[in-house]
N, CA, C and O atoms as a Maestro MAE file, in Angstrom:
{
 s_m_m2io_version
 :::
 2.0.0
}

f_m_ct {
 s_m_title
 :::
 protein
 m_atom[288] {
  # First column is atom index #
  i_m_mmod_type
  r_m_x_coord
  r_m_y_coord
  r_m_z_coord
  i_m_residue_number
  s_m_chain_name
  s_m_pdb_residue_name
  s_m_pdb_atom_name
  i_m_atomic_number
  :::
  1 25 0.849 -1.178 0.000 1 A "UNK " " N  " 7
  2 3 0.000 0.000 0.000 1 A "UNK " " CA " 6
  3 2 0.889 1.234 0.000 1 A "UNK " " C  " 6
  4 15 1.962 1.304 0.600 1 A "UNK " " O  " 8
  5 25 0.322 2.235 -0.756 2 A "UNK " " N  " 7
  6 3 1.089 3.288 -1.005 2 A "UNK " " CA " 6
  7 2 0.983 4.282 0.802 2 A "UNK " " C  " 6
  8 15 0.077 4.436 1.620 2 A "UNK " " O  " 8
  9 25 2.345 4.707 0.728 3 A "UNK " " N  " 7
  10 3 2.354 5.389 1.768 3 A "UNK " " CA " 6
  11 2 1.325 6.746 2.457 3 A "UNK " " C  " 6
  12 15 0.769 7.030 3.518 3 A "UNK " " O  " 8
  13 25 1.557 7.430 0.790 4 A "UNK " " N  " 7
  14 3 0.471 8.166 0.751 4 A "UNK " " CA " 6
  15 2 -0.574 7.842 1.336 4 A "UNK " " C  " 6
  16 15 -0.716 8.341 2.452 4 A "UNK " " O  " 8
  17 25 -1.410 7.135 0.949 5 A "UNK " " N  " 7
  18 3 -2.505 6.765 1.074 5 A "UNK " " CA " 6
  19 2 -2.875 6.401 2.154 5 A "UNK " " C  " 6
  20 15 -4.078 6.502 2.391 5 A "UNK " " O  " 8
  21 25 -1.927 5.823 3.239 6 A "UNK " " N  " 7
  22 3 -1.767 5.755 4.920 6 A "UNK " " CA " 6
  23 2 -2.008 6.621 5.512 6 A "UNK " " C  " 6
  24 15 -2.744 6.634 6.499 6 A "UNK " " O  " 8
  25 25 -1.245 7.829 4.873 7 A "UNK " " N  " 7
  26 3 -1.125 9.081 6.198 7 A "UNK " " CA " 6
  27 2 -2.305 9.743 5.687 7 A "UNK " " C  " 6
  28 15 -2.818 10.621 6.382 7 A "UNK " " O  " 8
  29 25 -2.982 9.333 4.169 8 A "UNK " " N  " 7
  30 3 -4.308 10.451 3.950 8 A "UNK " " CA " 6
  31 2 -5.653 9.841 5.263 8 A "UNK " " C  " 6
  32 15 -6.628 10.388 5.779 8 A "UNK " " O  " 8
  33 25 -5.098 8.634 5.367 9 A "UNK " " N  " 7
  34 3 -6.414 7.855 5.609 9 A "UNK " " CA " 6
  35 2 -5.675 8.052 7.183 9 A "UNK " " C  " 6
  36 15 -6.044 6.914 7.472 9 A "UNK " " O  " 8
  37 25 -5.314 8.281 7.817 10 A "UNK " " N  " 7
  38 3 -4.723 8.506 9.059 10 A "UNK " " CA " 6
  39 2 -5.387 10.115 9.533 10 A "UNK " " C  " 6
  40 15 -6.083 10.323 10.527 10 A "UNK " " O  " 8
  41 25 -5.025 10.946 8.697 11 A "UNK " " N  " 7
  42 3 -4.807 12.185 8.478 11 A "UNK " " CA " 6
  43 2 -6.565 12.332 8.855 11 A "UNK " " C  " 6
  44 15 -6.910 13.059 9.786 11 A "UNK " " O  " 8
  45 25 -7.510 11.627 8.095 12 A "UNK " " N  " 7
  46 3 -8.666 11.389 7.765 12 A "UNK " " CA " 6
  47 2 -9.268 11.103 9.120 12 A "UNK " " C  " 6
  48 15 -10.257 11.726 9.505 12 A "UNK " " O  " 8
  49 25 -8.520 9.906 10.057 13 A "UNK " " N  " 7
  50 3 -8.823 10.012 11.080 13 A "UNK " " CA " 6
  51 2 -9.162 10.095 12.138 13 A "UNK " " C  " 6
  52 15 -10.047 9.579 12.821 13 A "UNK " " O  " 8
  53 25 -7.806 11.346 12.385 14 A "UNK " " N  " 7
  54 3 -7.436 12.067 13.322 14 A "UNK " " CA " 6
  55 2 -8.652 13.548 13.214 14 A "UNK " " C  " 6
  56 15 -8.988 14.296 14.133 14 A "UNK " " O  " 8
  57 25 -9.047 13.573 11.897 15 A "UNK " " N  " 7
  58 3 -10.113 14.696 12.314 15 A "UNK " " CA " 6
  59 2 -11.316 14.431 12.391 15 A "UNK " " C  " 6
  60 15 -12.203 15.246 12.646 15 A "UNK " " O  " 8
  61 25 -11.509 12.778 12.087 16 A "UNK " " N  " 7
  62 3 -13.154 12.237 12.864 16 A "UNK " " CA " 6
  63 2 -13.430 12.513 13.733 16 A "UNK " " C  " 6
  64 15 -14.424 13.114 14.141 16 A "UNK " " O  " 8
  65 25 -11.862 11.781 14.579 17 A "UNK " " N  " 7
  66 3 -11.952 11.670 16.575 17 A "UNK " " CA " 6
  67 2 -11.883 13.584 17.029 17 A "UNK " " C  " 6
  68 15 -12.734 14.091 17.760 17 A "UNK " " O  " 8
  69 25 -11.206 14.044 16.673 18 A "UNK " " N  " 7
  70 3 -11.011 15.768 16.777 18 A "UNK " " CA " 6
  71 2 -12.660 16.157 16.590 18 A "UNK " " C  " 6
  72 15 -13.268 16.269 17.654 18 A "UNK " " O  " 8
  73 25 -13.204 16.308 15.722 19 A "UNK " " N  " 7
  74 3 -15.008 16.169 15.459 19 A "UNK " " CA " 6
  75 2 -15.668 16.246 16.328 19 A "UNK " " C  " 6
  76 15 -16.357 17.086 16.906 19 A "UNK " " O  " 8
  77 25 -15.284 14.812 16.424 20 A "UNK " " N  " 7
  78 3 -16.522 14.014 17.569 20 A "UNK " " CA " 6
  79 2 -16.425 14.388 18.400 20 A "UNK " " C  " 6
  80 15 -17.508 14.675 18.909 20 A "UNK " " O  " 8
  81 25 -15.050 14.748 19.347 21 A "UNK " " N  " 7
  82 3 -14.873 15.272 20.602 21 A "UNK " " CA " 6
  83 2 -15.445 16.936 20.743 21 A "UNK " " C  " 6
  84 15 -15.903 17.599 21.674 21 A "UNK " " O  " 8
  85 25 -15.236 17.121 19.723 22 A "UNK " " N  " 7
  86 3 -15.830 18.606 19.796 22 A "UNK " " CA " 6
  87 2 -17.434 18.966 19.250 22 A "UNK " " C  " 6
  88 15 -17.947 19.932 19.815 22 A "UNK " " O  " 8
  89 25 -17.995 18.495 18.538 23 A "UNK " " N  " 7
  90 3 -19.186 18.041 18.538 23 A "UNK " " CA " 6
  91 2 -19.820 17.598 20.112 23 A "UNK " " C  " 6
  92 15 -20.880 18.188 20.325 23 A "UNK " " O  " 8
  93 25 -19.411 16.734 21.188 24 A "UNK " " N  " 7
  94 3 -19.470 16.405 22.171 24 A "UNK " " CA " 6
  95 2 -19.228 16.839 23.566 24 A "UNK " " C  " 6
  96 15 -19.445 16.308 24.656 24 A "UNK " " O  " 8
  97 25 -18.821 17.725 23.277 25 A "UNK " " N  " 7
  98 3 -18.094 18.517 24.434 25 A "UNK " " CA " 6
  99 2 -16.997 17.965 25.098 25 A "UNK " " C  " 6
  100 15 -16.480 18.355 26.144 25 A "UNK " " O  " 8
  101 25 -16.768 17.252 24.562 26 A "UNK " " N  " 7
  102 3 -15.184 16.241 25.042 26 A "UNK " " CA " 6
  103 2 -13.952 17.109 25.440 26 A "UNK " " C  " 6
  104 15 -12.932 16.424 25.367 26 A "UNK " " O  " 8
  105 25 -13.676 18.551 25.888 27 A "UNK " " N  " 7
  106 3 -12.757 19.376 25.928 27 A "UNK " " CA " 6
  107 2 -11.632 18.844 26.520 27 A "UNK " " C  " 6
  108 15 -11.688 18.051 27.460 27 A "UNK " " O  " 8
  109 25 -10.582 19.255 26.000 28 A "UNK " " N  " 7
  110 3 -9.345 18.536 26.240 28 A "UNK " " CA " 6
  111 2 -8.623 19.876 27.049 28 A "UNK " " C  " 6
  112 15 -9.199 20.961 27.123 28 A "UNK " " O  " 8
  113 25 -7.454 19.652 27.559 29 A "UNK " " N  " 7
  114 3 -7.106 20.573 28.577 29 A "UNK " " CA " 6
  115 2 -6.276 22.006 27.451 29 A "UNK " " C  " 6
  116 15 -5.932 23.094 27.911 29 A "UNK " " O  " 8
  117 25 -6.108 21.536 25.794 30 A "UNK " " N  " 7
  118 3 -5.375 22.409 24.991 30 A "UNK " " CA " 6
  119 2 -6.662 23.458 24.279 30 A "UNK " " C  " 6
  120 15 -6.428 24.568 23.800 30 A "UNK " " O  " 8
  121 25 -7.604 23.014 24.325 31 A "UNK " " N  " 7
  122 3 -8.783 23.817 24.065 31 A "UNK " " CA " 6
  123 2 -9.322 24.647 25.131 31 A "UNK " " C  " 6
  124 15 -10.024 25.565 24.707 31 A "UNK " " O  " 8
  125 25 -9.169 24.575 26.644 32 A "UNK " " N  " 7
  126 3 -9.191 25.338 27.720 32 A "UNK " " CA " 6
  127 2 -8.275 26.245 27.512 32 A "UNK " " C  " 6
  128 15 -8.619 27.403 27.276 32 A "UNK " " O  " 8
  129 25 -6.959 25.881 27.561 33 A "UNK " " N  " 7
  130 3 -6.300 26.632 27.515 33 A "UNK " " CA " 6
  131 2 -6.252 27.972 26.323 33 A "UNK " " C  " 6
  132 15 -5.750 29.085 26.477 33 A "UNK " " O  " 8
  133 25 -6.942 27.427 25.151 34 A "UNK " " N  " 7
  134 3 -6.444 28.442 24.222 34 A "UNK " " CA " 6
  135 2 -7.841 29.165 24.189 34 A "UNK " " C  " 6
  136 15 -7.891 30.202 23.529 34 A "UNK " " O  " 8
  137 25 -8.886 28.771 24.772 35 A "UNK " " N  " 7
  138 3 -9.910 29.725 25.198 35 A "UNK " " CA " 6
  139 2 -9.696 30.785 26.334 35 A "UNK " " C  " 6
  140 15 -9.898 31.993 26.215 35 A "UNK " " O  " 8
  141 25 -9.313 30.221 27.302 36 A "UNK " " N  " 7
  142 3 -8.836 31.324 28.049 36 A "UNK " " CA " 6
  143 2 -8.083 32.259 27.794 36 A "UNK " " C  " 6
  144 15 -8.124 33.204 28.582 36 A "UNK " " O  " 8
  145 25 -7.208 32.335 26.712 37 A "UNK " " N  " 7
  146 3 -6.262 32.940 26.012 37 A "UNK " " CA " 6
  147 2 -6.523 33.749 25.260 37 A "UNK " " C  " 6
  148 15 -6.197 34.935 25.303 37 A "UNK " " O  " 8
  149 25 -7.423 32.960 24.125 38 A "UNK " " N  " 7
  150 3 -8.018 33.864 23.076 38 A "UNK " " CA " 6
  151 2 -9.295 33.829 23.241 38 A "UNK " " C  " 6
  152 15 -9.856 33.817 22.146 38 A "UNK " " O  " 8
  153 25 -10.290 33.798 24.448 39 A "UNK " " N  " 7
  154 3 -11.634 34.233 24.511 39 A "UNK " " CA " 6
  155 2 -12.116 32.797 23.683 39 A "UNK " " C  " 6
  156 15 -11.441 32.112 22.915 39 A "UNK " " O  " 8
  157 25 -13.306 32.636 24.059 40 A "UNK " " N  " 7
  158 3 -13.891 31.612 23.887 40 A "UNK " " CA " 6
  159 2 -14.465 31.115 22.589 40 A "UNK " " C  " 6
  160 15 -14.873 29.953 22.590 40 A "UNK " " O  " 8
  161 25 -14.580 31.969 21.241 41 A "UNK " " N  " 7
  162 3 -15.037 32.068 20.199 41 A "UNK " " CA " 6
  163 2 -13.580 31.091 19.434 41 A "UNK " " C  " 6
  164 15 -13.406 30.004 18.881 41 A "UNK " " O  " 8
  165 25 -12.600 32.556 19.930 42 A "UNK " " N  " 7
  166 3 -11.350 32.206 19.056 42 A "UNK " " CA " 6
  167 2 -10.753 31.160 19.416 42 A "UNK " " C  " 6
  168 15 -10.155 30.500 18.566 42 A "UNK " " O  " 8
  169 25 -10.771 30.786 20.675 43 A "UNK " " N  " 7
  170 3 -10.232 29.762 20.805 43 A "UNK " " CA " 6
  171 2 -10.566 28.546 20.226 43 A "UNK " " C  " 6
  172 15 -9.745 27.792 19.704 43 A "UNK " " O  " 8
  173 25 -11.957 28.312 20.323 44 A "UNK " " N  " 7
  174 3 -12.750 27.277 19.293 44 A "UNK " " CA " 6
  175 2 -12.364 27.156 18.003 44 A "UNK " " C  " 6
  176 15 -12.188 26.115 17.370 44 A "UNK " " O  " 8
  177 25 -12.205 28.614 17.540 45 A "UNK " " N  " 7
  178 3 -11.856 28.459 16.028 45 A "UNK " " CA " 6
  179 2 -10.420 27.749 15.919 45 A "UNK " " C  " 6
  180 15 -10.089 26.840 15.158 45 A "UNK " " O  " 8
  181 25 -9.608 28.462 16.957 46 A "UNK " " N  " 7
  182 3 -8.248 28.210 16.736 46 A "UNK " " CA " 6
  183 2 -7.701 26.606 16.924 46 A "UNK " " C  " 6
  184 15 -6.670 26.134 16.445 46 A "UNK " " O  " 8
  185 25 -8.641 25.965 17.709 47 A "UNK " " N  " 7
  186 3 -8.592 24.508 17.525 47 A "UNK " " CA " 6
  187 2 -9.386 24.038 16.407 47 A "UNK " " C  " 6
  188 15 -8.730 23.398 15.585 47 A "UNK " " O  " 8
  189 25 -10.239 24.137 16.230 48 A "UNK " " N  " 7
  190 3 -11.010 23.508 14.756 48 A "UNK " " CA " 6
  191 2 -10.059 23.524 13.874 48 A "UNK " " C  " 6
  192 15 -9.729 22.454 13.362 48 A "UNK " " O  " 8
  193 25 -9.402 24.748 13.496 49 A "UNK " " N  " 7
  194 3 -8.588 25.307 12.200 49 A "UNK " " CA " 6
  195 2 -7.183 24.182 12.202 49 A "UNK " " C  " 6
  196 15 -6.816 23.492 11.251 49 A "UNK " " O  " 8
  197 25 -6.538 24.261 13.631 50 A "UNK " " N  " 7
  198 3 -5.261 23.484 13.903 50 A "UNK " " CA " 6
  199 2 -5.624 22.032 13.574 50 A "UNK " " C  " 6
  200 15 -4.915 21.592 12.670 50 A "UNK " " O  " 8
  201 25 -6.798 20.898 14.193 51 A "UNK " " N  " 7
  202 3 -7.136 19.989 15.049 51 A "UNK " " CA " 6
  203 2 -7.870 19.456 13.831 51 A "UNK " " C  " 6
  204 15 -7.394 18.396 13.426 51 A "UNK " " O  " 8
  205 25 -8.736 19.843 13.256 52 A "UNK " " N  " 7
  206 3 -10.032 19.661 12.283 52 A "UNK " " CA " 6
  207 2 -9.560 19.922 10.479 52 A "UNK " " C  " 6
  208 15 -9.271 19.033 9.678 52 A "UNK " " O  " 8
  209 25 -9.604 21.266 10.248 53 A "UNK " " N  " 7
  210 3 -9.182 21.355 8.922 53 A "UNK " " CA " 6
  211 2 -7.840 21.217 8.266 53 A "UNK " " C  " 6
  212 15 -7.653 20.880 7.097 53 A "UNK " " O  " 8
  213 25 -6.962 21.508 9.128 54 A "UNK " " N  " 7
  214 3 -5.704 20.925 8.286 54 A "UNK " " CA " 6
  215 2 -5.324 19.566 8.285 54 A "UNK " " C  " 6
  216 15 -4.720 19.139 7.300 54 A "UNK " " O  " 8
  217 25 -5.584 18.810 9.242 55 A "UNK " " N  " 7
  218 3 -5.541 17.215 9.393 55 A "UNK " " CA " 6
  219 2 -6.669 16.717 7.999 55 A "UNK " " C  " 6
  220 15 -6.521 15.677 7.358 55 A "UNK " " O  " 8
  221 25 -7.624 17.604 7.795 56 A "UNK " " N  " 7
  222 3 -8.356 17.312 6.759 56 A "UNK " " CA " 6
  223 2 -8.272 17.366 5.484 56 A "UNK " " C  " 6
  224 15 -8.772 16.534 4.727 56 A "UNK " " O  " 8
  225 25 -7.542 18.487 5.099 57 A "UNK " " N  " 7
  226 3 -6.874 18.866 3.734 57 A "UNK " " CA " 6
  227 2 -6.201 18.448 3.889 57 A "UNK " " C  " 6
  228 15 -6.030 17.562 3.051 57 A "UNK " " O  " 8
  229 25 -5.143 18.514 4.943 58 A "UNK " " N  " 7
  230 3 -3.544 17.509 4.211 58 A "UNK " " CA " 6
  231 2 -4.363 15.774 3.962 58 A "UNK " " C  " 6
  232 15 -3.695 15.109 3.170 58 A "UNK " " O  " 8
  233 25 -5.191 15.281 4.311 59 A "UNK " " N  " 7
  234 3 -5.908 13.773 4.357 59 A "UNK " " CA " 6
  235 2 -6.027 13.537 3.310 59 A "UNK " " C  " 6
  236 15 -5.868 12.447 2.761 59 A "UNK " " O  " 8
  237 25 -6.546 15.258 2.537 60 A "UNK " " N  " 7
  238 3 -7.645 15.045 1.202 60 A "UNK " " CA " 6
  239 2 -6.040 15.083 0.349 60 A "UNK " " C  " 6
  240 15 -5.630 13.996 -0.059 60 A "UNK " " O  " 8
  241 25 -5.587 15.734 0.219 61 A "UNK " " N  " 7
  242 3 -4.312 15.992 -0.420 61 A "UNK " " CA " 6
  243 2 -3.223 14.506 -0.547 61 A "UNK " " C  " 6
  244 15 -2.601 14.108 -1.532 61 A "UNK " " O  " 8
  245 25 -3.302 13.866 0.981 62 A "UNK " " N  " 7
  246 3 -2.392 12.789 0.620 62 A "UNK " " CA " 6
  247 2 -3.069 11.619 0.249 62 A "UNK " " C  " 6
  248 15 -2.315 10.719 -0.121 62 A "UNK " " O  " 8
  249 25 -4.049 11.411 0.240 63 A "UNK " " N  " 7
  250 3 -5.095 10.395 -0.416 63 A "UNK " " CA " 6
  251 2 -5.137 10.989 -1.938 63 A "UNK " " C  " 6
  252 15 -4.854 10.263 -2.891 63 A "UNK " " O  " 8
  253 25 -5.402 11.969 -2.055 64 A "UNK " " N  " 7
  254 3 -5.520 12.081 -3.886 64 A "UNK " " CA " 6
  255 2 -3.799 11.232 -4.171 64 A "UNK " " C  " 6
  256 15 -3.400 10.119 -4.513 64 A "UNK " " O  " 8
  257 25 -3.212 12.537 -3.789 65 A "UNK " " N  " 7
  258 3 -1.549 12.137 -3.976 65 A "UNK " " CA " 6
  259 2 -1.077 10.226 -4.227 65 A "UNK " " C  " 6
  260 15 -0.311 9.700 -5.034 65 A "UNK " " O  " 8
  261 25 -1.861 9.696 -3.237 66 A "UNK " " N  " 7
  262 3 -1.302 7.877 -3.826 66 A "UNK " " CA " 6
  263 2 -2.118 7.189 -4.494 66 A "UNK " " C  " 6
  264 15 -1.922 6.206 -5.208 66 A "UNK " " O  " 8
  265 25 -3.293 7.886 -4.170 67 A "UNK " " N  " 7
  266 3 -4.448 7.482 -5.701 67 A "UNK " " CA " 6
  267 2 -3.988 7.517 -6.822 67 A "UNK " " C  " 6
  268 15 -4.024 6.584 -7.624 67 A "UNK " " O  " 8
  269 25 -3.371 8.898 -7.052 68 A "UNK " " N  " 7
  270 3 -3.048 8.721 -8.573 68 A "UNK " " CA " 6
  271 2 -2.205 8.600 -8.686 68 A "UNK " " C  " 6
  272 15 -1.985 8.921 -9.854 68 A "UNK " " O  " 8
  273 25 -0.538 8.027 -7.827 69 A "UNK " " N  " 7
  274 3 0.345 7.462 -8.080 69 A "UNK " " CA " 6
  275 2 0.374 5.764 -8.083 69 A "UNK " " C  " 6
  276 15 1.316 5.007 -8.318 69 A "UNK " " O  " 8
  277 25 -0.835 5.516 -7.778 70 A "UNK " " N  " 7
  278 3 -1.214 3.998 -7.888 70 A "UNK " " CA " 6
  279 2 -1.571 3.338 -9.180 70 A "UNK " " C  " 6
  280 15 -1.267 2.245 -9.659 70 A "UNK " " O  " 8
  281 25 -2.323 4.351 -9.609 71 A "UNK " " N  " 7
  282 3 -3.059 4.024 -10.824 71 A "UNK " " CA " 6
  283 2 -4.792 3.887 -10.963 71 A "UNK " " C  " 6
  284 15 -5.239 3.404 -12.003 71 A "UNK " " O  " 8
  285 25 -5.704 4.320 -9.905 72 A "UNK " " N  " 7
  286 3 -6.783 4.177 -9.402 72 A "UNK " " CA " 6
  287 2 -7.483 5.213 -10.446 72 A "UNK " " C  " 6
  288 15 -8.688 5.450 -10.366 72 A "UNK " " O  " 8
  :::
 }
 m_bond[287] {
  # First column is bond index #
  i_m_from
  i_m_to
  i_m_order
  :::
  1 1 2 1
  2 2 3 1
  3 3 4 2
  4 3 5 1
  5 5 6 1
  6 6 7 1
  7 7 8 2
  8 7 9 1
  9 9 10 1
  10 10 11 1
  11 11 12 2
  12 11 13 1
  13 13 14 1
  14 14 15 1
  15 15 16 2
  16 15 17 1
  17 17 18 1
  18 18 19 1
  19 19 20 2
  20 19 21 1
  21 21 22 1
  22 22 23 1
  23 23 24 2
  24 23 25 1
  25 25 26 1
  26 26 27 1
  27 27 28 2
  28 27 29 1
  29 29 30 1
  30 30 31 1
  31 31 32 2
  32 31 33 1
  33 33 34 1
  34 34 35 1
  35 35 36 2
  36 35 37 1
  37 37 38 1
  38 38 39 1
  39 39 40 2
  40 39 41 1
  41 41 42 1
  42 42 43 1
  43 43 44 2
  44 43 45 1
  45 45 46 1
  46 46 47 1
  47 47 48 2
  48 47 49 1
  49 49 50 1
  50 50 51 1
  51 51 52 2
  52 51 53 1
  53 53 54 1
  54 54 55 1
  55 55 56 2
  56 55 57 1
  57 57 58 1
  58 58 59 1
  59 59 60 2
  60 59 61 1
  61 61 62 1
  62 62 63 1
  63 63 64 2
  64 63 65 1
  65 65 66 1
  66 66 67 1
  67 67 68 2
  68 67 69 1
  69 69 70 1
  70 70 71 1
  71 71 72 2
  72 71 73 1
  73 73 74 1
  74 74 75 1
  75 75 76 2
  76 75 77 1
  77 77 78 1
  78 78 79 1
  79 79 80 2
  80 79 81 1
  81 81 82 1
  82 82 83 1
  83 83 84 2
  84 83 85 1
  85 85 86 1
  86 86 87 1
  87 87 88 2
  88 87 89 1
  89 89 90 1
  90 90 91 1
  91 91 92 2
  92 91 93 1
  93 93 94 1
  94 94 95 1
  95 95 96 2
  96 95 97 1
  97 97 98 1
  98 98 99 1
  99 99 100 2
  100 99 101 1
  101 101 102 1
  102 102 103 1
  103 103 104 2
  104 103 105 1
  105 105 106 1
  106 106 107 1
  107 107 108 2
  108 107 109 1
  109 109 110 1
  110 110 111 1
  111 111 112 2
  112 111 113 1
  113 113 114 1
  114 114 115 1
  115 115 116 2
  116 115 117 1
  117 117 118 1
  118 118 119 1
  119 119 120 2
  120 119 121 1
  121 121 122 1
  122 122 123 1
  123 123 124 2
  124 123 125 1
  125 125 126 1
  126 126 127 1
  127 127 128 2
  128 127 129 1
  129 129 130 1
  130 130 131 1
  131 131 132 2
  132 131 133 1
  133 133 134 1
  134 134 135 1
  135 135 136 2
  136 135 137 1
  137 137 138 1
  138 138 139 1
  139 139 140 2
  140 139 141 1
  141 141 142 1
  142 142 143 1
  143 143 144 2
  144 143 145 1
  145 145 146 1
  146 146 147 1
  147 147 148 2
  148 147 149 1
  149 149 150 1
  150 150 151 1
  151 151 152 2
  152 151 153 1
  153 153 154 1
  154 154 155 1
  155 155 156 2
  156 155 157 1
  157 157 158 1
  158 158 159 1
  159 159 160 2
  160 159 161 1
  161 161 162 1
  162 162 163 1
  163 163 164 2
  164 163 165 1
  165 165 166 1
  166 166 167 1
  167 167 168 2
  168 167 169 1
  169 169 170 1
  170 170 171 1
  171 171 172 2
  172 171 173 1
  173 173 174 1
  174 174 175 1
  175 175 176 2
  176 175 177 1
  177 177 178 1
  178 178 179 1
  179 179 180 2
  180 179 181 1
  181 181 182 1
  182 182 183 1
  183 183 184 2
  184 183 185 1
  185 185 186 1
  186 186 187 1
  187 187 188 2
  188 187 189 1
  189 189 190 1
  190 190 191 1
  191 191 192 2
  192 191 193 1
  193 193 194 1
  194 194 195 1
  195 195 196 2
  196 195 197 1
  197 197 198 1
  198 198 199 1
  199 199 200 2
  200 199 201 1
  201 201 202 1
  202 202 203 1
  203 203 204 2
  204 203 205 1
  205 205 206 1
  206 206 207 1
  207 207 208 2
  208 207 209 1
  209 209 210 1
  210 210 211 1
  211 211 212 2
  212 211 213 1
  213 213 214 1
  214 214 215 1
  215 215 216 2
  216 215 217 1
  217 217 218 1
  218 218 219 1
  219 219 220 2
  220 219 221 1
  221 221 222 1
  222 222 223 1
  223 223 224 2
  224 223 225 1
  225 225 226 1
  226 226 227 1
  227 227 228 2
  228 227 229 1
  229 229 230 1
  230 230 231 1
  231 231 232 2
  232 231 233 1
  233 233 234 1
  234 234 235 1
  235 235 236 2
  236 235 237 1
  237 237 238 1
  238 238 239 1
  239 239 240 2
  240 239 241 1
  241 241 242 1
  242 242 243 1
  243 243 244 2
  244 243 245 1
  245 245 246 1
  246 246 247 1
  247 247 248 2
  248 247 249 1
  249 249 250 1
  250 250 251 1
  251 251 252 2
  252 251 253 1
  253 253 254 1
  254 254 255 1
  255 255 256 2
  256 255 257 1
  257 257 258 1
  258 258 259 1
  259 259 260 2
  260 259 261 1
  261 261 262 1
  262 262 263 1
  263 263 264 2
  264 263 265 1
  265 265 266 1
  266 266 267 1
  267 267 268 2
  268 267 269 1
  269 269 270 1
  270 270 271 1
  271 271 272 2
  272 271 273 1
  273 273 274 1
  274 274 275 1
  275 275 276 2
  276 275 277 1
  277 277 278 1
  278 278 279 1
  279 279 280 2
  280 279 281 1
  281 281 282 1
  282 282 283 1
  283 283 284 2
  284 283 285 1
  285 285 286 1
  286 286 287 1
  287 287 288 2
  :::
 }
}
């Protein structure tokens, strides 16, 4: 299996479980913290953005990436 295609589907996830926990109220002690920091809005964002969308695009990115070095 292409490597790629590991870390997309890894990558993939790591921002289910990130989701779900936040969908859930599952707060972890790095989302306290960066609310208290940056107020409670930003802080949310600032984990979604870190935690959620880039684990997601780089997923989508390294899954295309061994797809089409596979031949799929």
């Amino acid at each position: 299996m292409n490597s790629h295609v590991v870390m997309g589907v890894f990558a993939i996830y790591v921002m289910v479980v990130t989701l779900l926990r936040l969908l859930f109220d599952l707060e972890l002690p790095r989302v306290r913290v960066l609310k208290r920091v940056w107020g409670h809005t930003r802080g949310a964002v600032i984990y979604f953005v870190a935690e959620v969308l880039l684990p997601m695009a780089l997923g989508i990115m390294y899954l295309a990436r061994g797809l089409a070095s596979s031949g799929f």
